[in-house]
Coordinates of C-alpha atoms in Angstrom, one line a residue:
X17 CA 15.6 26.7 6.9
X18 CA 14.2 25.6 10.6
X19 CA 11.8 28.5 9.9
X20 CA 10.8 27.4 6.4
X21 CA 10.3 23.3 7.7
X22 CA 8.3 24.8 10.7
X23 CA 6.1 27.3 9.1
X24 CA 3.4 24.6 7.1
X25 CA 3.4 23.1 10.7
X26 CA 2.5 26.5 12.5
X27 CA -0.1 27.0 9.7
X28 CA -1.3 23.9 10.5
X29 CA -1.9 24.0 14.2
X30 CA -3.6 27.6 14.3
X31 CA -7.1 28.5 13.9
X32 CA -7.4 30.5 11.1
X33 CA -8.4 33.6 13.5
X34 CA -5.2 33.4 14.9
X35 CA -3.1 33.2 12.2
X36 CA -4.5 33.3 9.0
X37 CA -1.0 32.5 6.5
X38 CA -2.3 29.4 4.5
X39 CA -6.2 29.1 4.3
X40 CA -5.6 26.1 2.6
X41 CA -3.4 24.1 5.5
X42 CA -6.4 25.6 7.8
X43 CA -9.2 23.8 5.6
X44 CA -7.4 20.1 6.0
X45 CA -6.2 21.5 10.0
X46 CA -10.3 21.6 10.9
X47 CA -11.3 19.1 8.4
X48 CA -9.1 16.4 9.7
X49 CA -10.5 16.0 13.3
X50 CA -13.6 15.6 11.8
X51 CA -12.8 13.2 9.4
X52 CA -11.0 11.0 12.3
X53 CA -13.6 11.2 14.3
X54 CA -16.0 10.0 11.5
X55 CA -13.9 6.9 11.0
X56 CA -14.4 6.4 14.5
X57 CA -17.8 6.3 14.2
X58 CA -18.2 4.4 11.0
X59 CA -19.8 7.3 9.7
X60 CA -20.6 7.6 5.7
X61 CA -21.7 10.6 5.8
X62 CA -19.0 12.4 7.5
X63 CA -16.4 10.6 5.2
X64 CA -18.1 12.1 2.0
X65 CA -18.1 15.5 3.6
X66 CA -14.8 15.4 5.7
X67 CA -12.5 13.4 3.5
X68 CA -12.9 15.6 0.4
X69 CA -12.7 18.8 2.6
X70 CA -9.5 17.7 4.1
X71 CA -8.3 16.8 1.0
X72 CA -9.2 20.5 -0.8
X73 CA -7.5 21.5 1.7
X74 CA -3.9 20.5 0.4
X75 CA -4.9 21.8 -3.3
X76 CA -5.7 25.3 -2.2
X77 CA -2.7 25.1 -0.2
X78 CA -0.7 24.7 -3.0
X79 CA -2.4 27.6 -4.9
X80 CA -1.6 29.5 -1.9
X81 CA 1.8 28.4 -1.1
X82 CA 2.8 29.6 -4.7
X83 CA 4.8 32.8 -5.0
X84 CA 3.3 36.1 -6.8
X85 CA -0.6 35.0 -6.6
X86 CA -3.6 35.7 -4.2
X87 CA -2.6 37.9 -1.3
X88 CA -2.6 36.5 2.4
X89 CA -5.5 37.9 4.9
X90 CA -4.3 40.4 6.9
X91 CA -4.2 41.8 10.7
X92 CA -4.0 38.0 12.4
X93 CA -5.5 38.8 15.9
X94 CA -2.2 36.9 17.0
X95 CA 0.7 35.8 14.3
X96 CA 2.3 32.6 15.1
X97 CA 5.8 32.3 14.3
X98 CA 6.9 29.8 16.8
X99 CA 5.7 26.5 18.4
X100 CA 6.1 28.3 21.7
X101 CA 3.2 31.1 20.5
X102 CA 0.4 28.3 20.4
X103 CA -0.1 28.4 24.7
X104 CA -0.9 32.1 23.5
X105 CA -3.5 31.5 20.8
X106 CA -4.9 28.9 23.5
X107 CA -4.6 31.4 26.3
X108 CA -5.8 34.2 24.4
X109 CA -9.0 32.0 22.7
X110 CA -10.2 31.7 26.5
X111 CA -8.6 27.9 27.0
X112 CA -8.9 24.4 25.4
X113 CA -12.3 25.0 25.0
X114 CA -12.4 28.6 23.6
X115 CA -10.0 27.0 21.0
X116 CA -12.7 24.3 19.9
X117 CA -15.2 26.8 19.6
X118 CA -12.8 28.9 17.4
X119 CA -12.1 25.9 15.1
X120 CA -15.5 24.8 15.2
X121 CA -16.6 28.6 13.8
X122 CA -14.1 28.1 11.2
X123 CA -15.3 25.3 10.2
X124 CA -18.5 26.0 9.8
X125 CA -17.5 29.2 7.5
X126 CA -15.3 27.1 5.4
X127 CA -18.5 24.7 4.6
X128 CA -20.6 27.4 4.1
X129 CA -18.6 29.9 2.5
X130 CA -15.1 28.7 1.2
X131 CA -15.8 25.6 -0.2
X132 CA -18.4 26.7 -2.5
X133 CA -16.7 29.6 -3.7
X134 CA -13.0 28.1 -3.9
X135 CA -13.7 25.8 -7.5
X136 CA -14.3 29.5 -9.5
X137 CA -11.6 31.2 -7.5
X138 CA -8.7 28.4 -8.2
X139 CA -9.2 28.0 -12.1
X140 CA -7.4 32.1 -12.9
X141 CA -5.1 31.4 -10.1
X142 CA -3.6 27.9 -11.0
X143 CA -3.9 29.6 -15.0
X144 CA -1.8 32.5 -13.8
X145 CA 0.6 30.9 -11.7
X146 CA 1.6 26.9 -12.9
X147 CA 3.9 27.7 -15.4
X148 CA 7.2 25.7 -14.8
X149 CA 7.6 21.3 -15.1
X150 CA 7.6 21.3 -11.5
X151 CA 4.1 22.9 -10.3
X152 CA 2.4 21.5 -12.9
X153 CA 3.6 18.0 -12.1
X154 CA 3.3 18.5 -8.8
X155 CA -0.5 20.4 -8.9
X156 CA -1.3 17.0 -10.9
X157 CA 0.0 15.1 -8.3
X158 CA -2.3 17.2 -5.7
X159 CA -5.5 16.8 -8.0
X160 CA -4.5 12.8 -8.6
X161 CA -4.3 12.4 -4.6
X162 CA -7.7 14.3 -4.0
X163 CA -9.4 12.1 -6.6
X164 CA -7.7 8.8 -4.4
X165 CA -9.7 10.4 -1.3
X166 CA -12.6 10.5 -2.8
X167 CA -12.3 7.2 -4.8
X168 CA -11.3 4.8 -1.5
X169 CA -14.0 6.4 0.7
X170 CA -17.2 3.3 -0.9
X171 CA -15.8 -0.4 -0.2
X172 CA -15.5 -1.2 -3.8
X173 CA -13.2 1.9 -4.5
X174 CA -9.6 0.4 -3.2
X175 CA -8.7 -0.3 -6.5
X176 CA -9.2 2.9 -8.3
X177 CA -8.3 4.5 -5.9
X178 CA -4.4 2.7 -5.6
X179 CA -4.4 3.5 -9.6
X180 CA -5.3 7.4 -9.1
X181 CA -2.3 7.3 -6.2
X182 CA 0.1 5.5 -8.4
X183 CA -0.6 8.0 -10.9
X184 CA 0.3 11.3 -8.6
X185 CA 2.8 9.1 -7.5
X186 CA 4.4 9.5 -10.7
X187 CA 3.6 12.8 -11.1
X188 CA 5.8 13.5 -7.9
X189 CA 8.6 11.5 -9.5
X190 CA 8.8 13.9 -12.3
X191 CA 8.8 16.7 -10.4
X192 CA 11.4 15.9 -8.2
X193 CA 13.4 14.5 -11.0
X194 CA 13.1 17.9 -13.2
X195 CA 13.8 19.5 -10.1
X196 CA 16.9 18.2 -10.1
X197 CA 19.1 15.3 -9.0
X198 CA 22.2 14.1 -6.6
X199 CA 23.3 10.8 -7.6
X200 CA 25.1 10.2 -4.4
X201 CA 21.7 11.4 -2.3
X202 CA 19.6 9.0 -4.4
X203 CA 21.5 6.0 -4.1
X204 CA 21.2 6.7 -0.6
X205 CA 17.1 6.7 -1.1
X206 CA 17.7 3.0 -2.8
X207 CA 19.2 2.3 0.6
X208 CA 16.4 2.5 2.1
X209 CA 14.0 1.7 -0.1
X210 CA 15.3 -1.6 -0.3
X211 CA 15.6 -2.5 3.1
X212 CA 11.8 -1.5 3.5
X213 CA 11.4 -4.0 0.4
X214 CA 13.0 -6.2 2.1
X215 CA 10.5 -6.0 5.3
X216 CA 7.1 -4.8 3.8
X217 CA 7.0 -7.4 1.2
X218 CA 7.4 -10.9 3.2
X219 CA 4.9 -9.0 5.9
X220 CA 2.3 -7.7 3.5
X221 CA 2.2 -9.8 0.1
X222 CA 1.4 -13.2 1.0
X223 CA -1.8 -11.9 3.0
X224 CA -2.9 -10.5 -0.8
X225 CA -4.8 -13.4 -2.2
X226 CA -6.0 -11.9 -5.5
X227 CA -3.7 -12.0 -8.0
X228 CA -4.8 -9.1 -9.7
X229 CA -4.6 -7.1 -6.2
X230 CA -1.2 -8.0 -5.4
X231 CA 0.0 -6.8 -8.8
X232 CA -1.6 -3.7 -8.5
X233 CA 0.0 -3.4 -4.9
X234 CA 3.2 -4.5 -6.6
X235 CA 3.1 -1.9 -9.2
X236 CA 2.6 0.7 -6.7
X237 CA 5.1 -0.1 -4.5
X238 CA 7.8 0.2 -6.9
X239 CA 6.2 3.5 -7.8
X240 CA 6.1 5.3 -4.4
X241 CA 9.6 3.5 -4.2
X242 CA 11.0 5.5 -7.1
X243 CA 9.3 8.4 -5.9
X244 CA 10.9 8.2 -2.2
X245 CA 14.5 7.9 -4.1
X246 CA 13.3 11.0 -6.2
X247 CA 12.6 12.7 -3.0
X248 CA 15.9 11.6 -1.4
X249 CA 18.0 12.6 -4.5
X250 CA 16.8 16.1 -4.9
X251 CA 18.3 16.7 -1.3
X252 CA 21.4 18.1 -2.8
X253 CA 19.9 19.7 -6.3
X254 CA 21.0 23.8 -5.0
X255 CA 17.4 24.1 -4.6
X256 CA 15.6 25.7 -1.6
X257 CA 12.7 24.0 0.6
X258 CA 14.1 20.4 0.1
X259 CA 13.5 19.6 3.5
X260 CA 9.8 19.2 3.4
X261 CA 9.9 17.1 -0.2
X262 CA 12.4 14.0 1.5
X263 CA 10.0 14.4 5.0
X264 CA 6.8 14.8 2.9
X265 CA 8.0 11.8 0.7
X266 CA 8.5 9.6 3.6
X267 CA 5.7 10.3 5.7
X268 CA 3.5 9.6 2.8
X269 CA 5.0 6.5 2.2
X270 CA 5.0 5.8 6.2
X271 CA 1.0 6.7 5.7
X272 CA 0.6 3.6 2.9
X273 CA 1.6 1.2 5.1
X274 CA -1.1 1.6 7.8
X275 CA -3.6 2.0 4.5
X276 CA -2.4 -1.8 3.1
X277 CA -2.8 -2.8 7.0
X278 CA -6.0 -1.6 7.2
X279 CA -6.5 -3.3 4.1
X280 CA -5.3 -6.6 3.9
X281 CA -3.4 -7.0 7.1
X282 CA -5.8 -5.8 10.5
X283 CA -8.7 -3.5 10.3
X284 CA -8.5 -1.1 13.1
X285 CA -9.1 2.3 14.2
X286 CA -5.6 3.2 15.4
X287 CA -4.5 2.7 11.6
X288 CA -6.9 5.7 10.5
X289 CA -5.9 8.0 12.9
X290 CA -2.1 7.3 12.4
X291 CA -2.0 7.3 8.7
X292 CA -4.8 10.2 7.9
X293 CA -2.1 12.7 10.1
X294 CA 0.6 11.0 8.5
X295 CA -1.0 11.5 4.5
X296 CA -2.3 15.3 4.9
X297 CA 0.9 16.6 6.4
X298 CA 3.0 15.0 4.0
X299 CA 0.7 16.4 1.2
X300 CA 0.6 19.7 3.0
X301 CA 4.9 19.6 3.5
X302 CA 5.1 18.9 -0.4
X303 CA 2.8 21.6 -1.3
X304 CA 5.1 24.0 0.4
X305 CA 8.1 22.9 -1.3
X306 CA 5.8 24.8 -4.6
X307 CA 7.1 28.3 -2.4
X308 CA 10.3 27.9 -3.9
X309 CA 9.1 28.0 -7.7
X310 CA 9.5 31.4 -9.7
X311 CA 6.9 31.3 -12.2
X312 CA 8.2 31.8 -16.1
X313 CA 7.6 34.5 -18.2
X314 CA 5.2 33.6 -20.8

């Protein structure tokens, strides 16, 4: 199980030379930097061409993390299985900077040559492969988040943008619910849930002036709410991989509260570059819960 929890992590660290297991957790892994540093910047232009990489990143991830699809590369120059390999890919890359040049490289051949290939190969895989409740609510939640991305990167997109969340929001909800359910785990997720209420609201909703804002803020709390308690509640279901959907869960809700800061608390740069990690790795740790799905028999 410490294997399984690490292994999106390790796939997410390595350049794609070194160990090619997840092209998709590569894509956001070389995507993200970029994007980061765009924010930085205030650059437009790098947000419409980083944010939607980063966040195609997670979907093919998904695809990939599926069981019985598209084969993995093969002959990694150096396979990562431990934390304790990465001073090796960096040592055998030629050093920090041999590194940047390797993820720089990759970058520049997803651009070029994944991206605009990936939209033809996806269609037969997610047909062949998204056959049970779970991966297709949770591939909807993946396509409903990338559509968010895209939709909060213009000024005026906020609220669209919280609606498309809210809606994969759901979507996770109902996977994790037909996934199956602890009653004692979940009221434990209320537990918490509530005492965040009990925090988050005084601090953030009387800075929300609009009314129709801080309904739609409302709304979605108590959505990511019942999907955190959805996540905490399938910790006990028999089923495999539910390590990453409670961690994935929380760090995406951790990740929405430095997005309503940014918003409508304190605009800084510190809240980009600590909820962007926090929102691709908790997309990335729920994609890989999809490894524990057997697809049905049609």
């Amino acid at each position: 199980m410490a294997l399984s929890l690490a292994q999106p992590v390790l796939d997410f660290l390595s350049p794609i030379s070194f160990s090619p297991l997840n092209l998709g957790v590569q894509i956001t892994a070389v995507a993200l930097p970029c994007l980061l540093l765009s924010e930085t910047a205030h650059s437009s232009l790098g947000r419409w061409i980083f944010k939607p990489l980063a966040s195609l990143g997670f979907m093919v991830a998904a695809l990939a993390y599926l069981p019985d699809h598209v084969p993995s590369s093969t002959a990694p120059i150096l396979h990562l299985t431990a934390v304790a390999d990465i001073p090796k890919a960096i040592a055998a890359s030629g050093g920090v900077l041999g590194l940047a040049t390797t993820y720089v490289a990759e970058l520049k051949h997803i651009i070029f040559n994944v991206a605009p290939t990936i939209a033809t190969a996806a269609a037969p895989i997610a047909g062949s492969v998204v056959h049970t409740t779970y991966t297709k609510a949770m591939m909807g939640a993946f396509v409903l988040g990338a559509i968010g991305d895209v939709l909060l990167i213009p000024k005026s997109g906020f609220l669209p943008g919280l609606t498309s969340f809210l809606a994969g929001h759901a979507a996770f909800m109902v996977a994790f619910t037909f996934h199956g359910q602890d009653d004692s785990a979940r009221q434990k997720g209320l537990g918490f849930i509530v005492a965040m209420a009990a925090v988050v609201g005084p601090w953030l909703l009387p800075k929300i002036k609009n009314k129709i804002m801080r309904g739609a803020v409302i709304a979605y709390m108590l959505v990511i709410s019942g999907m955190v308690m959805t996540a905490f509640g399938s910790i006990n279901s028999g089923r495999e991989y539910l390590p990453e959907r409670i961690l994935g869960a929380l760090m995406f809700f951790f990740s929405d509260l430095f997005v309503a800061r940014q918003h409508f608390v304190h605009k800084t740069a510190l809240n980009k570059w600590i909820g962007l990690p926090l929102y691709y790795i908790a997309q990335i740790l729920l994609a890989s819960t999809l490894r524990g799905e057997t697809p049905l028999s049609r």
